[in-house]
C-alpha cells in the first residue's frame, strides 16, 4: 500500500514538472513569435525613415543614446 502511494506521488510530481515545462516552452515560443513580428515592423520603419524626404517646413530629429544608456529608448520628435 505504501509503495503504491509513493508511486502515485512520484507520478503526480512528474506530471506537474512536465506541465510546468510545457507552459514555459509555450510562453517562450509566443514571445519569440512576437519579437520576430515586431522586428519586421521596426526594420520596415527604419527603411521608411531612411528614405524620408527632408523637408524644410517640417522639423524633426532622431537622437540616438550613448552605449552606456542601454535601458533607455532612442528619441524621435516631429
mmCIF file of N, CA and C in Angstrom:
data_model
loop_
_atom_site.group_PDB
_atom_site.id
_atom_site.type_symbol
_atom_site.label_atom_id
_atom_site.label_comp_id
_atom_site.label_asym_id
_atom_site.label_seq_id
_atom_site.Cartn_x
_atom_site.Cartn_y
_atom_site.Cartn_z
ATOM 1 N N UNK A 1 0.826 -1.185 0.000
ATOM 2 C CA UNK A 1 0.000 0.000 0.000
ATOM 3 C C UNK A 1 0.883 1.268 0.000
ATOM 4 N N UNK A 2 1.940 1.233 0.779
ATOM 5 C CA UNK A 2 2.837 2.384 0.854
ATOM 6 C C UNK A 2 3.553 2.592 -0.475
ATOM 7 N N UNK A 3 3.961 1.507 -1.121
ATOM 8 C CA UNK A 3 4.665 1.639 -2.393
ATOM 9 C C UNK A 3 3.747 2.200 -3.480
ATOM 10 N N UNK A 4 2.465 1.856 -3.459
ATOM 11 C CA UNK A 4 1.512 2.411 -4.420
ATOM 12 C C UNK A 4 1.332 3.903 -4.165
ATOM 13 N N UNK A 5 1.267 4.298 -2.918
ATOM 14 C CA UNK A 5 1.143 5.712 -2.571
ATOM 15 C C UNK A 5 2.370 6.497 -3.028
ATOM 16 N N UNK A 6 3.566 5.938 -2.803
ATOM 17 C CA UNK A 6 4.805 6.603 -3.220
ATOM 18 C C UNK A 6 4.855 6.708 -4.737
ATOM 19 N N UNK A 7 4.454 5.639 -5.440
ATOM 20 C CA UNK A 7 4.433 5.665 -6.900
ATOM 21 C C UNK A 7 3.452 6.720 -7.410
ATOM 22 N N UNK A 8 2.279 6.784 -6.807
ATOM 23 C CA UNK A 8 1.288 7.788 -7.210
ATOM 24 C C UNK A 8 1.817 9.193 -6.955
ATOM 25 N N UNK A 9 2.503 9.402 -5.859
ATOM 26 C CA UNK A 9 3.086 10.704 -5.542
ATOM 27 C C UNK A 9 4.165 11.076 -6.560
ATOM 28 N N UNK A 10 5.008 10.137 -6.938
ATOM 29 C CA UNK A 10 6.044 10.396 -7.931
ATOM 30 C C UNK A 10 5.443 10.702 -9.300
ATOM 31 N N UNK A 11 4.403 9.982 -9.686
ATOM 32 C CA UNK A 11 3.738 10.247 -10.964
ATOM 33 C C UNK A 11 3.115 11.637 -10.940
ATOM 34 N N UNK A 12 2.494 12.000 -9.834
ATOM 35 C CA UNK A 12 1.893 13.339 -9.708
ATOM 36 C C UNK A 12 2.960 14.428 -9.823
ATOM 37 N N UNK A 13 4.079 14.272 -9.150
ATOM 38 C CA UNK A 13 5.150 15.265 -9.217
ATOM 39 C C UNK A 13 5.740 15.355 -10.622
ATOM 40 N N UNK A 14 5.911 14.223 -11.278
ATOM 41 C CA UNK A 14 6.429 14.217 -12.642
ATOM 42 C C UNK A 14 5.455 14.904 -13.596
ATOM 43 N N UNK A 15 4.164 14.674 -13.404
ATOM 44 C CA UNK A 15 3.155 15.328 -14.234
ATOM 45 C C UNK A 15 3.197 16.843 -14.050
ATOM 46 N N UNK A 16 3.318 17.297 -12.838
ATOM 47 C CA UNK A 16 3.409 18.735 -12.572
ATOM 48 C C UNK A 16 4.659 19.335 -13.213
ATOM 49 N N UNK A 17 5.762 18.613 -13.158
ATOM 50 C CA UNK A 17 7.006 19.083 -13.764
ATOM 51 C C UNK A 17 6.872 19.202 -15.281
ATOM 52 N N UNK A 18 6.256 18.205 -15.908
ATOM 53 C CA UNK A 18 6.076 18.233 -17.359
ATOM 54 C C UNK A 18 5.133 19.368 -17.753
ATOM 55 N N UNK A 19 4.063 19.567 -17.003
ATOM 56 C CA UNK A 19 3.128 20.661 -17.294
ATOM 57 C C UNK A 19 3.808 22.019 -17.167
ATOM 58 N N UNK A 20 4.631 22.185 -16.155
ATOM 59 C CA UNK A 20 5.346 23.451 -15.980
ATOM 60 C C UNK A 20 6.324 23.690 -17.126
ATOM 61 N N UNK A 21 7.029 22.665 -17.530
ATOM 62 C CA UNK A 21 7.976 22.793 -18.644
ATOM 63 C C UNK A 21 7.238 23.124 -19.935
ATOM 64 N N UNK A 22 6.090 22.512 -20.162
ATOM 65 C CA UNK A 22 5.313 22.799 -21.368
ATOM 66 C C UNK A 22 4.811 24.241 -21.364
ATOM 67 N N UNK A 23 4.379 24.725 -20.216
ATOM 68 C CA UNK A 23 3.903 26.106 -20.113
ATOM 69 C C UNK A 23 5.028 27.098 -20.398
ATOM 70 N N UNK A 24 6.188 26.856 -19.846
ATOM 71 C CA UNK A 24 7.332 27.743 -20.076
ATOM 72 C C UNK A 24 7.731 27.728 -21.550
ATOM 73 N N UNK A 25 7.714 26.558 -22.170
ATOM 74 C CA UNK A 25 8.071 26.450 -23.582
ATOM 75 C C UNK A 25 7.077 27.193 -24.460
ATOM 76 N N UNK A 26 5.791 27.050 -24.184
ATOM 77 C CA UNK A 26 4.762 27.727 -24.974
ATOM 78 C C UNK A 26 4.893 29.239 -24.843
ATOM 79 N N UNK A 27 5.089 29.727 -23.629
ATOM 80 C CA UNK A 27 5.242 31.173 -23.431
ATOM 81 C C UNK A 27 6.497 31.696 -24.125
ATOM 82 N N UNK A 28 7.576 30.922 -24.081
ATOM 83 C CA UNK A 28 8.804 31.335 -24.768
ATOM 84 C C UNK A 28 8.612 31.405 -26.272
ATOM 85 N N UNK A 29 7.904 30.437 -26.831
ATOM 86 C CA UNK A 29 7.645 30.451 -28.272
ATOM 87 C C UNK A 29 6.760 31.621 -28.664
ATOM 88 N N UNK A 30 5.761 31.930 -27.851
ATOM 89 C CA UNK A 30 4.900 33.082 -28.145
ATOM 90 C C UNK A 30 5.701 34.376 -28.127
ATOM 91 N N UNK A 31 6.603 34.489 -27.168
ATOM 92 C CA UNK A 31 7.426 35.700 -27.091
ATOM 93 C C UNK A 31 8.362 35.807 -28.292
ATOM 94 N N UNK A 32 8.954 34.694 -28.707
ATOM 95 C CA UNK A 32 9.836 34.730 -29.878
ATOM 96 C C UNK A 32 9.058 35.098 -31.133
ATOM 97 N N UNK A 33 7.825 34.606 -31.266
ATOM 98 C CA UNK A 33 6.999 34.973 -32.414
ATOM 99 C C UNK A 33 6.681 36.464 -32.401
ATOM 100 N N UNK A 34 6.324 36.991 -31.232
ATOM 101 C CA UNK A 34 6.022 38.421 -31.128
ATOM 102 C C UNK A 34 7.262 39.261 -31.422
ATOM 103 N N UNK A 35 8.416 38.827 -30.923
ATOM 104 C CA UNK A 35 9.659 39.564 -31.180
ATOM 105 C C UNK A 35 10.005 39.572 -32.667
ATOM 106 N N UNK A 36 9.808 38.456 -33.340
ATOM 107 C CA UNK A 36 10.141 38.416 -34.765
ATOM 108 C C UNK A 36 9.182 39.278 -35.577
ATOM 109 N N UNK A 37 7.905 39.312 -35.190
ATOM 110 C CA UNK A 37 6.956 40.174 -35.890
ATOM 111 C C UNK A 37 7.271 41.646 -35.645
ATOM 112 N N UNK A 38 7.633 41.987 -34.411
ATOM 113 C CA UNK A 38 7.992 43.374 -34.111
ATOM 114 C C UNK A 38 9.267 43.769 -34.850
ATOM 115 N N UNK A 39 10.214 42.848 -34.983
ATOM 116 C CA UNK A 39 11.453 43.139 -35.693
ATOM 117 C C UNK A 39 11.166 43.479 -37.156
ATOM 118 N N UNK A 40 10.221 42.767 -37.786
ATOM 119 C CA UNK A 40 9.870 43.070 -39.178
ATOM 120 C C UNK A 40 9.284 44.478 -39.290
ATOM 121 N N UNK A 41 8.435 44.854 -38.351
ATOM 122 C CA UNK A 41 7.833 46.193 -38.366
ATOM 123 C C UNK A 41 8.909 47.257 -38.169
ATOM 124 N N UNK A 42 9.793 47.043 -37.211
ATOM 125 C CA UNK A 42 10.837 48.039 -36.943
ATOM 126 C C UNK A 42 11.827 48.138 -38.105
ATOM 127 N N UNK A 43 12.133 47.020 -38.742
ATOM 128 C CA UNK A 43 13.009 47.073 -39.917
ATOM 129 C C UNK A 43 12.358 47.870 -41.034
ATOM 130 N N UNK A 44 11.064 47.674 -41.235
ATOM 131 C CA UNK A 44 10.358 48.434 -42.277
ATOM 132 C C UNK A 44 10.325 49.918 -41.917
ATOM 133 N N UNK A 45 10.120 50.245 -40.646
ATOM 134 C CA UNK A 45 10.139 51.647 -40.228
ATOM 135 C C UNK A 45 11.513 52.257 -40.476
ATOM 136 N N UNK A 46 12.576 51.490 -40.224
ATOM 137 C CA UNK A 46 13.929 52.004 -40.443
ATOM 138 C C UNK A 46 14.153 52.314 -41.919
ATOM 139 N N UNK A 47 13.657 51.450 -42.799
ATOM 140 C CA UNK A 47 13.785 51.700 -44.242
ATOM 141 C C UNK A 47 12.994 52.944 -44.620
ATOM 142 N N UNK A 48 11.772 53.061 -44.089
ATOM 143 C CA UNK A 48 10.947 54.228 -44.401
ATOM 144 C C UNK A 48 11.591 55.521 -43.900
ATOM 145 N N UNK A 49 12.134 55.501 -42.696
ATOM 146 C CA UNK A 49 12.776 56.707 -42.164
ATOM 147 C C UNK A 49 14.044 57.046 -42.943
ATOM 148 N N UNK A 50 14.744 56.032 -43.414
ATOM 149 C CA UNK A 50 15.963 56.291 -44.181
ATOM 150 C C UNK A 50 15.649 56.953 -45.517
ATOM 151 N N UNK A 51 14.484 56.650 -46.081
ATOM 152 C CA UNK A 51 14.092 57.225 -47.363
ATOM 153 C C UNK A 51 13.154 58.418 -47.210
ATOM 154 N N UNK A 52 13.023 58.913 -46.000
ATOM 155 C CA UNK A 52 12.127 60.026 -45.743
ATOM 156 C C UNK A 52 12.650 61.290 -46.436
ATOM 157 N N UNK A 53 11.756 62.019 -47.052
ATOM 158 C CA UNK A 53 12.118 63.253 -47.742
ATOM 159 C C UNK A 53 12.415 64.324 -46.696
ATOM 160 N N UNK A 54 13.534 64.964 -46.852
ATOM 161 C CA UNK A 54 13.910 66.036 -45.929
ATOM 162 C C UNK A 54 13.208 67.318 -46.372
ATOM 163 N N UNK A 55 12.300 67.797 -45.545
ATOM 164 C CA UNK A 55 11.543 68.997 -45.891
ATOM 165 C C UNK A 55 11.913 70.110 -44.937
ATOM 166 N N UNK A 56 11.960 71.323 -45.463
ATOM 167 C CA UNK A 56 12.333 72.464 -44.623
ATOM 168 C C UNK A 56 11.163 72.951 -43.777
ATOM 169 N N UNK A 57 9.922 72.608 -44.142
ATOM 170 C CA UNK A 57 8.780 73.086 -43.363
ATOM 171 C C UNK A 57 8.406 72.140 -42.217
ATOM 172 N N UNK A 58 9.077 70.994 -42.085
ATOM 173 C CA UNK A 58 8.820 70.056 -41.001
ATOM 174 C C UNK A 58 10.117 69.867 -40.228
ATOM 175 N N UNK A 59 10.065 70.115 -38.944
ATOM 176 C CA UNK A 59 11.237 69.915 -38.093
ATOM 177 C C UNK A 59 11.151 68.540 -37.440
ATOM 178 N N UNK A 60 12.239 67.818 -37.454
ATOM 179 C CA UNK A 60 12.309 66.542 -36.755
ATOM 180 C C UNK A 60 13.758 66.260 -36.408
ATOM 181 N N UNK A 61 13.932 65.415 -35.441
ATOM 182 C CA UNK A 61 15.269 64.945 -35.106
ATOM 183 C C UNK A 61 15.165 63.540 -34.540
ATOM 184 N N UNK A 62 16.235 62.805 -34.682
ATOM 185 C CA UNK A 62 16.358 61.482 -34.092
ATOM 186 C C UNK A 62 17.616 61.511 -33.247
ATOM 187 N N UNK A 63 17.448 61.285 -31.963
ATOM 188 C CA UNK A 63 18.588 61.322 -31.042
ATOM 189 C C UNK A 63 18.888 59.893 -30.600
ATOM 190 N N UNK A 64 20.045 59.402 -30.972
ATOM 191 C CA UNK A 64 20.475 58.085 -30.528
ATOM 192 C C UNK A 64 21.233 58.242 -29.222
ATOM 193 N N UNK A 65 20.940 57.371 -28.294
ATOM 194 C CA UNK A 65 21.562 57.453 -26.980
ATOM 195 C C UNK A 65 22.930 56.772 -26.986
ATOM 196 N N UNK A 66 23.729 57.130 -26.020
ATOM 197 C CA UNK A 66 25.073 56.556 -25.899
ATOM 198 C C UNK A 66 24.975 55.085 -25.482
ATOM 199 N N UNK A 67 26.048 54.362 -25.656
ATOM 200 C CA UNK A 67 26.067 52.936 -25.337
ATOM 201 C C UNK A 67 25.852 52.658 -23.854
ATOM 202 N N UNK A 68 26.213 53.587 -22.986
ATOM 203 C CA UNK A 68 26.048 53.349 -21.551
ATOM 204 C C UNK A 68 24.603 53.560 -21.101
ATOM 205 N N UNK A 69 23.737 54.020 -21.971
ATOM 206 C CA UNK A 69 22.331 54.232 -21.633
ATOM 207 C C UNK A 69 21.471 53.168 -22.318
ATOM 208 N N UNK A 70 21.798 51.911 -22.110
ATOM 209 C CA UNK A 70 21.138 50.836 -22.847
ATOM 210 C C UNK A 70 19.716 50.584 -22.386
ATOM 211 N N UNK A 71 19.323 51.019 -21.214
ATOM 212 C CA UNK A 71 17.967 50.762 -20.723
ATOM 213 C C UNK A 71 16.980 51.831 -21.154
ATOM 214 N N UNK A 72 17.401 52.774 -21.964
ATOM 215 C CA UNK A 72 16.514 53.838 -22.420
ATOM 216 C C UNK A 72 16.308 53.713 -23.916
ATOM 217 N N UNK A 73 15.272 54.353 -24.428
ATOM 218 C CA UNK A 73 14.951 54.300 -25.851
ATOM 219 C C UNK A 73 15.558 55.490 -26.575
ATOM 220 N N UNK A 74 15.747 55.298 -27.891
ATOM 221 C CA UNK A 74 16.129 56.441 -28.725
ATOM 222 C C UNK A 74 14.949 57.404 -28.763
ATOM 223 N N UNK A 75 15.232 58.661 -29.053
ATOM 224 C CA UNK A 75 14.174 59.673 -29.056
ATOM 225 C C UNK A 75 13.980 60.198 -30.471
ATOM 226 N N UNK A 76 12.714 60.418 -30.833
ATOM 227 C CA UNK A 76 12.382 60.954 -32.129
ATOM 228 C C UNK A 76 11.238 61.956 -31.919
ATOM 229 N N UNK A 77 11.339 63.094 -32.556
ATOM 230 C CA UNK A 77 10.300 64.100 -32.406
ATOM 231 C C UNK A 77 10.050 64.774 -33.756
ATOM 232 N N UNK A 78 8.817 65.201 -33.972
ATOM 233 C CA UNK A 78 8.444 65.923 -35.191
ATOM 234 C C UNK A 78 7.951 67.297 -34.816
#
